[in-house]
């Protein structure tokens, strides 16, 4: 194993242990458990996690836009995060024991959905678009989707705690992002399309 890979492996173990012990404590239940409509100037993406597989592992969510990374929150099994963002093109990363991605092109005034599911191939979590047109197994017309929405609790970051945690971990997380983003870019066009949230997926 090369020196670089050894360093990356050690870093992943460190972040995994840190996440298990700390990032879930950065979250709290939202006082408002209803998904309200997005306003005219912002888009919102509802990230949901329901699978019991790897349920003991935290999945941390990040937005990367214009070269800047933002911590969205830590999403445990049985919860959802309503993420408000500016319209446009984004990259979203979920990190558990490995990192995986979803790209997005979102519009103001629209609400989008993503299921954060275990990725058997990497040991991480794959943020996956939920379609509105029925072209995917993950779509808004299924009974599963209704259960995902009704069976998960809206949580949100504790602002000061999340800010301090991200400031401390940002450099390490950026290394994880760079390593796994290189791998994601090698996917073929069809694979990338499966992980792309399109404007028409909004509701």
PDB file of C-alpha atoms in Angstrom:
ATOM      1  CA  UNK A   1       0.000   0.000   0.000  1.00  0.00           C
ATOM      2  CA  UNK A   2       1.355   3.423  -0.934  1.00  0.00           C
ATOM      3  CA  UNK A   3       2.133   6.033   1.712  1.00  0.00           C
ATOM      4  CA  UNK A   4      -0.702   8.244   0.427  1.00  0.00           C
ATOM      5  CA  UNK A   5      -3.253   5.441   0.642  1.00  0.00           C
ATOM      6  CA  UNK A   6      -2.075   4.581   4.150  1.00  0.00           C
ATOM      7  CA  UNK A   7      -2.578   8.189   5.210  1.00  0.00           C
ATOM      8  CA  UNK A   8      -6.037   8.292   3.644  1.00  0.00           C
ATOM      9  CA  UNK A   9      -6.999   5.009   5.328  1.00  0.00           C
ATOM     10  CA  UNK A  10      -5.908   6.300   8.736  1.00  0.00           C
ATOM     11  CA  UNK A  11      -7.831   9.513   8.112  1.00  0.00           C
ATOM     12  CA  UNK A  12     -11.020   7.603   7.248  1.00  0.00           C
ATOM     13  CA  UNK A  13     -10.781   5.560  10.455  1.00  0.00           C
ATOM     14  CA  UNK A  14     -10.249   8.751  12.453  1.00  0.00           C
ATOM     15  CA  UNK A  15     -13.255  10.486  10.902  1.00  0.00           C
ATOM     16  CA  UNK A  16     -15.399   7.381  11.345  1.00  0.00           C
ATOM     17  CA  UNK A  17     -14.613   7.222  15.075  1.00  0.00           C
ATOM     18  CA  UNK A  18     -15.090  10.957  15.438  1.00  0.00           C
ATOM     19  CA  UNK A  19     -18.439  10.793  13.637  1.00  0.00           C
ATOM     20  CA  UNK A  20     -19.701   7.883  15.750  1.00  0.00           C
ATOM     21  CA  UNK A  21     -18.846   9.683  18.928  1.00  0.00           C
ATOM     22  CA  UNK A  22     -19.638  13.283  18.086  1.00  0.00           C
ATOM     23  CA  UNK A  23     -21.479  14.394  14.965  1.00  0.00           C
ATOM     24  CA  UNK A  24     -24.873  12.973  15.982  1.00  0.00           C
ATOM     25  CA  UNK A  25     -24.737  15.201  19.083  1.00  0.00           C
ATOM     26  CA  UNK A  26     -24.685  18.226  16.772  1.00  0.00           C
ATOM     27  CA  UNK A  27     -28.325  17.678  15.815  1.00  0.00           C
ATOM     28  CA  UNK A  28     -31.675  18.313  17.468  1.00  0.00           C
ATOM     29  CA  UNK A  29     -35.322  17.627  16.529  1.00  0.00           C
ATOM     30  CA  UNK A  30     -36.897  20.504  14.639  1.00  0.00           C
ATOM     31  CA  UNK A  31     -39.765  22.278  16.369  1.00  0.00           C
ATOM     32  CA  UNK A  32     -41.640  22.280  13.054  1.00  0.00           C
ATOM     33  CA  UNK A  33     -42.143  18.715  11.808  1.00  0.00           C
ATOM     34  CA  UNK A  34     -43.953  19.815   8.629  1.00  0.00           C
ATOM     35  CA  UNK A  35     -42.183  20.215   5.283  1.00  0.00           C
ATOM     36  CA  UNK A  36     -43.258  23.674   4.189  1.00  0.00           C
ATOM     37  CA  UNK A  37     -43.037  25.000   0.630  1.00  0.00           C
ATOM     38  CA  UNK A  38     -39.811  26.597  -0.527  1.00  0.00           C
ATOM     39  CA  UNK A  39     -39.939  30.367  -0.840  1.00  0.00           C
ATOM     40  CA  UNK A  40     -39.572  32.142  -4.165  1.00  0.00           C
ATOM     41  CA  UNK A  41     -35.855  32.846  -3.734  1.00  0.00           C
ATOM     42  CA  UNK A  42     -34.574  29.497  -2.445  1.00  0.00           C
ATOM     43  CA  UNK A  43     -34.690  25.812  -3.299  1.00  0.00           C
ATOM     44  CA  UNK A  44     -34.855  23.089  -0.678  1.00  0.00           C
ATOM     45  CA  UNK A  45     -33.744  19.469  -0.686  1.00  0.00           C
ATOM     46  CA  UNK A  46     -35.170  17.003   1.818  1.00  0.00           C
ATOM     47  CA  UNK A  47     -32.540  14.377   2.633  1.00  0.00           C
ATOM     48  CA  UNK A  48     -34.071  11.239   4.173  1.00  0.00           C
ATOM     49  CA  UNK A  49     -32.467   8.158   5.721  1.00  0.00           C
ATOM     50  CA  UNK A  50     -34.546   5.087   6.529  1.00  0.00           C
ATOM     51  CA  UNK A  51     -32.491   1.913   6.005  1.00  0.00           C
ATOM     52  CA  UNK A  52     -31.513  -0.169   9.054  1.00  0.00           C
ATOM     53  CA  UNK A  53     -28.372  -1.281   7.188  1.00  0.00           C
ATOM     54  CA  UNK A  54     -25.339   0.372   8.832  1.00  0.00           C
ATOM     55  CA  UNK A  55     -27.794   2.032  11.203  1.00  0.00           C
ATOM     56  CA  UNK A  56     -25.109   2.544  13.860  1.00  0.00           C
ATOM     57  CA  UNK A  57     -22.968   4.636  11.478  1.00  0.00           C
ATOM     58  CA  UNK A  58     -23.610   8.365  11.160  1.00  0.00           C
ATOM     59  CA  UNK A  59     -23.961   9.822   7.688  1.00  0.00           C
ATOM     60  CA  UNK A  60     -22.706  13.386   7.504  1.00  0.00           C
ATOM     61  CA  UNK A  61     -23.945  15.606   4.678  1.00  0.00           C
ATOM     62  CA  UNK A  62     -22.083  18.433   2.952  1.00  0.00           C
ATOM     63  CA  UNK A  63     -22.806  20.859   0.117  1.00  0.00           C
ATOM     64  CA  UNK A  64     -20.022  21.908  -2.248  1.00  0.00           C
ATOM     65  CA  UNK A  65     -20.737  24.927  -4.458  1.00  0.00           C
ATOM     66  CA  UNK A  66     -18.398  27.450  -6.088  1.00  0.00           C
ATOM     67  CA  UNK A  67     -15.424  25.709  -4.506  1.00  0.00           C
ATOM     68  CA  UNK A  68     -16.764  26.107  -0.968  1.00  0.00           C
ATOM     69  CA  UNK A  69     -17.937  23.338   1.379  1.00  0.00           C
ATOM     70  CA  UNK A  70     -20.830  23.699   3.807  1.00  0.00           C
ATOM     71  CA  UNK A  71     -21.830  21.270   6.566  1.00  0.00           C
ATOM     72  CA  UNK A  72     -25.535  20.398   6.246  1.00  0.00           C
ATOM     73  CA  UNK A  73     -25.817  18.027   9.171  1.00  0.00           C
ATOM     74  CA  UNK A  74     -25.440  14.499  10.502  1.00  0.00           C
ATOM     75  CA  UNK A  75     -28.368  12.290   9.493  1.00  0.00           C
ATOM     76  CA  UNK A  76     -28.998   9.136  11.551  1.00  0.00           C
ATOM     77  CA  UNK A  77     -31.384   6.376  10.533  1.00  0.00           C
ATOM     78  CA  UNK A  78     -35.054   7.408  10.833  1.00  0.00           C
ATOM     79  CA  UNK A  79     -34.498  11.106  10.246  1.00  0.00           C
ATOM     80  CA  UNK A  80     -34.573  13.763   7.550  1.00  0.00           C
ATOM     81  CA  UNK A  81     -32.987  17.170   7.038  1.00  0.00           C
ATOM     82  CA  UNK A  82     -34.693  19.985   5.117  1.00  0.00           C
ATOM     83  CA  UNK A  83     -31.787  21.786   3.473  1.00  0.00           C
ATOM     84  CA  UNK A  84     -32.473  25.259   2.084  1.00  0.00           C
ATOM     85  CA  UNK A  85     -30.080  26.481  -0.591  1.00  0.00           C
ATOM     86  CA  UNK A  86     -29.630  28.964  -3.399  1.00  0.00           C
ATOM     87  CA  UNK A  87     -30.773  27.862  -6.864  1.00  0.00           C
ATOM     88  CA  UNK A  88     -28.191  26.492  -9.270  1.00  0.00           C
ATOM     89  CA  UNK A  89     -25.658  23.702  -9.594  1.00  0.00           C
ATOM     90  CA  UNK A  90     -24.378  21.900  -6.505  1.00  0.00           C
ATOM     91  CA  UNK A  91     -22.494  18.823  -5.359  1.00  0.00           C
ATOM     92  CA  UNK A  92     -23.640  16.924  -2.266  1.00  0.00           C
ATOM     93  CA  UNK A  93     -21.434  14.520  -0.347  1.00  0.00           C
ATOM     94  CA  UNK A  94     -22.522  11.940   2.215  1.00  0.00           C
ATOM     95  CA  UNK A  95     -19.797  10.532   4.431  1.00  0.00           C
ATOM     96  CA  UNK A  96     -20.053   7.429   6.606  1.00  0.00           C
ATOM     97  CA  UNK A  97     -17.209   4.916   6.354  1.00  0.00           C
ATOM     98  CA  UNK A  98     -16.628   6.212   2.821  1.00  0.00           C
ATOM     99  CA  UNK A  99     -17.819   9.204   0.807  1.00  0.00           C
ATOM    100  CA  UNK A 100     -20.275   9.299  -2.077  1.00  0.00           C
ATOM    101  CA  UNK A 101     -21.949  12.038  -4.108  1.00  0.00           C
ATOM    102  CA  UNK A 102     -25.038  13.451  -5.753  1.00  0.00           C
ATOM    103  CA  UNK A 103     -24.897  16.364  -8.174  1.00  0.00           C
ATOM    104  CA  UNK A 104     -27.844  18.718  -8.479  1.00  0.00           C
ATOM    105  CA  UNK A 105     -29.301  21.565 -10.515  1.00  0.00           C
ATOM    106  CA  UNK A 106     -32.112  23.062  -8.462  1.00  0.00           C
ATOM    107  CA  UNK A 107     -34.601  25.876  -9.012  1.00  0.00           C
ATOM    108  CA  UNK A 108     -35.997  28.511  -6.666  1.00  0.00           C
ATOM    109  CA  UNK A 109     -39.417  27.793  -5.211  1.00  0.00           C
ATOM    110  CA  UNK A 110     -39.051  24.024  -5.623  1.00  0.00           C
ATOM    111  CA  UNK A 111     -38.724  21.208  -3.092  1.00  0.00           C
ATOM    112  CA  UNK A 112     -36.564  18.205  -3.999  1.00  0.00           C
ATOM    113  CA  UNK A 113     -36.092  14.863  -2.273  1.00  0.00           C
ATOM    114  CA  UNK A 114     -33.081  12.588  -1.865  1.00  0.00           C
ATOM    115  CA  UNK A 115     -32.811   9.210  -0.142  1.00  0.00           C
ATOM    116  CA  UNK A 116     -29.492   8.682   1.656  1.00  0.00           C
ATOM    117  CA  UNK A 117     -29.046   4.938   1.198  1.00  0.00           C
ATOM    118  CA  UNK A 118     -26.270   2.490   2.089  1.00  0.00           C
ATOM    119  CA  UNK A 119     -23.819   1.823  -0.735  1.00  0.00           C
ATOM    120  CA  UNK A 120     -22.859  -1.844  -0.573  1.00  0.00           C
ATOM    121  CA  UNK A 121     -19.887  -1.277  -2.869  1.00  0.00           C
ATOM    122  CA  UNK A 122     -18.109   1.329  -0.733  1.00  0.00           C
ATOM    123  CA  UNK A 123     -19.406   0.923   2.793  1.00  0.00           C
ATOM    124  CA  UNK A 124     -20.617   4.522   2.660  1.00  0.00           C
ATOM    125  CA  UNK A 125     -23.923   6.188   1.864  1.00  0.00           C
ATOM    126  CA  UNK A 126     -25.174   7.293  -1.549  1.00  0.00           C
ATOM    127  CA  UNK A 127     -27.362  10.412  -1.675  1.00  0.00           C
ATOM    128  CA  UNK A 128     -29.771   9.434  -4.446  1.00  0.00           C
ATOM    129  CA  UNK A 129     -32.327  11.602  -6.301  1.00  0.00           C
ATOM    130  CA  UNK A 130     -36.011  10.852  -5.827  1.00  0.00           C
ATOM    131  CA  UNK A 131     -37.642  11.398  -9.219  1.00  0.00           C
ATOM    132  CA  UNK A 132     -41.054  12.894  -9.908  1.00  0.00           C
ATOM    133  CA  UNK A 133     -41.483  11.245 -13.318  1.00  0.00           C
ATOM    134  CA  UNK A 134     -41.368   7.561 -12.343  1.00  0.00           C
ATOM    135  CA  UNK A 135     -38.158   6.849 -14.273  1.00  0.00           C
ATOM    136  CA  UNK A 136     -36.370   5.436 -11.220  1.00  0.00           C
ATOM    137  CA  UNK A 137     -37.037   2.964  -8.415  1.00  0.00           C
ATOM    138  CA  UNK A 138     -36.745   6.005  -6.161  1.00  0.00           C
ATOM    139  CA  UNK A 139     -39.719   8.194  -7.066  1.00  0.00           C
ATOM    140  CA  UNK A 140     -42.461  10.232  -5.453  1.00  0.00           C
ATOM    141  CA  UNK A 141     -45.337   8.033  -6.654  1.00  0.00           C
ATOM    142  CA  UNK A 142     -44.375   4.943  -4.640  1.00  0.00           C
ATOM    143  CA  UNK A 143     -45.675   3.793  -1.269  1.00  0.00           C
ATOM    144  CA  UNK A 144     -42.067   3.649  -0.114  1.00  0.00           C
ATOM    145  CA  UNK A 145     -41.727   7.393  -0.674  1.00  0.00           C
ATOM    146  CA  UNK A 146     -44.796   8.115   1.448  1.00  0.00           C
ATOM    147  CA  UNK A 147     -43.324   5.968   4.243  1.00  0.00           C
ATOM    148  CA  UNK A 148     -39.943   7.715   3.946  1.00  0.00           C
ATOM    149  CA  UNK A 149     -41.601  11.092   4.450  1.00  0.00           C
ATOM    150  CA  UNK A 150     -44.058  10.093   7.180  1.00  0.00           C
ATOM    151  CA  UNK A 151     -41.709   7.741   9.023  1.00  0.00           C
ATOM    152  CA  UNK A 152     -38.762  10.113   9.509  1.00  0.00           C
ATOM    153  CA  UNK A 153     -38.231  12.958  11.953  1.00  0.00           C
ATOM    154  CA  UNK A 154     -37.022  16.370  10.811  1.00  0.00           C
ATOM    155  CA  UNK A 155     -33.787  17.285  12.578  1.00  0.00           C
ATOM    156  CA  UNK A 156     -31.535  20.321  12.302  1.00  0.00           C
ATOM    157  CA  UNK A 157     -28.032  21.321  13.404  1.00  0.00           C
ATOM    158  CA  UNK A 158     -27.394  23.059  16.717  1.00  0.00           C
ATOM    159  CA  UNK A 159     -25.830  26.173  15.124  1.00  0.00           C
ATOM    160  CA  UNK A 160     -22.871  26.936  17.411  1.00  0.00           C
ATOM    161  CA  UNK A 161     -21.969  23.280  18.009  1.00  0.00           C
ATOM    162  CA  UNK A 162     -22.108  22.486  14.297  1.00  0.00           C
ATOM    163  CA  UNK A 163     -20.011  25.542  13.455  1.00  0.00           C
ATOM    164  CA  UNK A 164     -17.279  24.594  15.934  1.00  0.00           C
ATOM    165  CA  UNK A 165     -17.255  20.944  14.842  1.00  0.00           C
ATOM    166  CA  UNK A 166     -16.963  21.813  11.159  1.00  0.00           C
ATOM    167  CA  UNK A 167     -14.226  24.373  11.773  1.00  0.00           C
ATOM    168  CA  UNK A 168     -12.224  21.678  13.554  1.00  0.00           C
ATOM    169  CA  UNK A 169     -12.828  18.896  10.998  1.00  0.00           C
ATOM    170  CA  UNK A 170     -12.980  20.837   7.727  1.00  0.00           C
ATOM    171  CA  UNK A 171      -9.416  20.207   6.544  1.00  0.00           C
ATOM    172  CA  UNK A 172      -9.724  16.463   7.143  1.00  0.00           C
ATOM    173  CA  UNK A 173     -13.106  16.330   5.422  1.00  0.00           C
ATOM    174  CA  UNK A 174     -11.736  18.232   2.427  1.00  0.00           C
ATOM    175  CA  UNK A 175      -9.097  15.497   2.017  1.00  0.00           C
ATOM    176  CA  UNK A 176     -11.853  12.880   2.018  1.00  0.00           C
ATOM    177  CA  UNK A 177     -13.789  14.916  -0.550  1.00  0.00           C
ATOM    178  CA  UNK A 178     -10.827  15.274  -2.897  1.00  0.00           C
ATOM    179  CA  UNK A 179     -10.018  11.550  -2.787  1.00  0.00           C
ATOM    180  CA  UNK A 180     -13.550  10.298  -3.404  1.00  0.00           C
ATOM    181  CA  UNK A 181     -14.536  13.025  -5.857  1.00  0.00           C
ATOM    182  CA  UNK A 182     -11.735  11.823  -8.143  1.00  0.00           C
ATOM    183  CA  UNK A 183     -13.325   8.365  -8.079  1.00  0.00           C
ATOM    184  CA  UNK A 184     -16.823   9.711  -8.685  1.00  0.00           C
ATOM    185  CA  UNK A 185     -15.662  11.577 -11.790  1.00  0.00           C
ATOM    186  CA  UNK A 186     -14.572   8.279 -13.369  1.00  0.00           C
ATOM    187  CA  UNK A 187     -18.183   7.033 -13.456  1.00  0.00           C
ATOM    188  CA  UNK A 188     -19.721   6.677 -16.909  1.00  0.00           C
ATOM    189  CA  UNK A 189     -22.425   9.136 -18.097  1.00  0.00           C
ATOM    190  CA  UNK A 190     -25.319   6.819 -17.186  1.00  0.00           C
ATOM    191  CA  UNK A 191     -23.988   6.313 -13.657  1.00  0.00           C
ATOM    192  CA  UNK A 192     -23.553  10.044 -13.204  1.00  0.00           C
ATOM    193  CA  UNK A 193     -27.082  10.684 -14.517  1.00  0.00           C
ATOM    194  CA  UNK A 194     -28.482   8.309 -11.885  1.00  0.00           C
ATOM    195  CA  UNK A 195     -26.939  10.522  -9.214  1.00  0.00           C
ATOM    196  CA  UNK A 196     -28.016  13.853 -10.693  1.00  0.00           C
ATOM    197  CA  UNK A 197     -30.972  15.769  -9.285  1.00  0.00           C
ATOM    198  CA  UNK A 198     -32.540  17.658 -12.213  1.00  0.00           C
ATOM    199  CA  UNK A 199     -34.727  20.780 -12.264  1.00  0.00           C
ATOM    200  CA  UNK A 200     -37.762  18.677 -13.229  1.00  0.00           C
ATOM    201  CA  UNK A 201     -37.433  16.602 -10.049  1.00  0.00           C
ATOM    202  CA  UNK A 202     -38.690  19.557  -8.017  1.00  0.00           C
ATOM    203  CA  UNK A 203     -42.187  19.777  -6.600  1.00  0.00           C
TER     204      UNK A 203
END
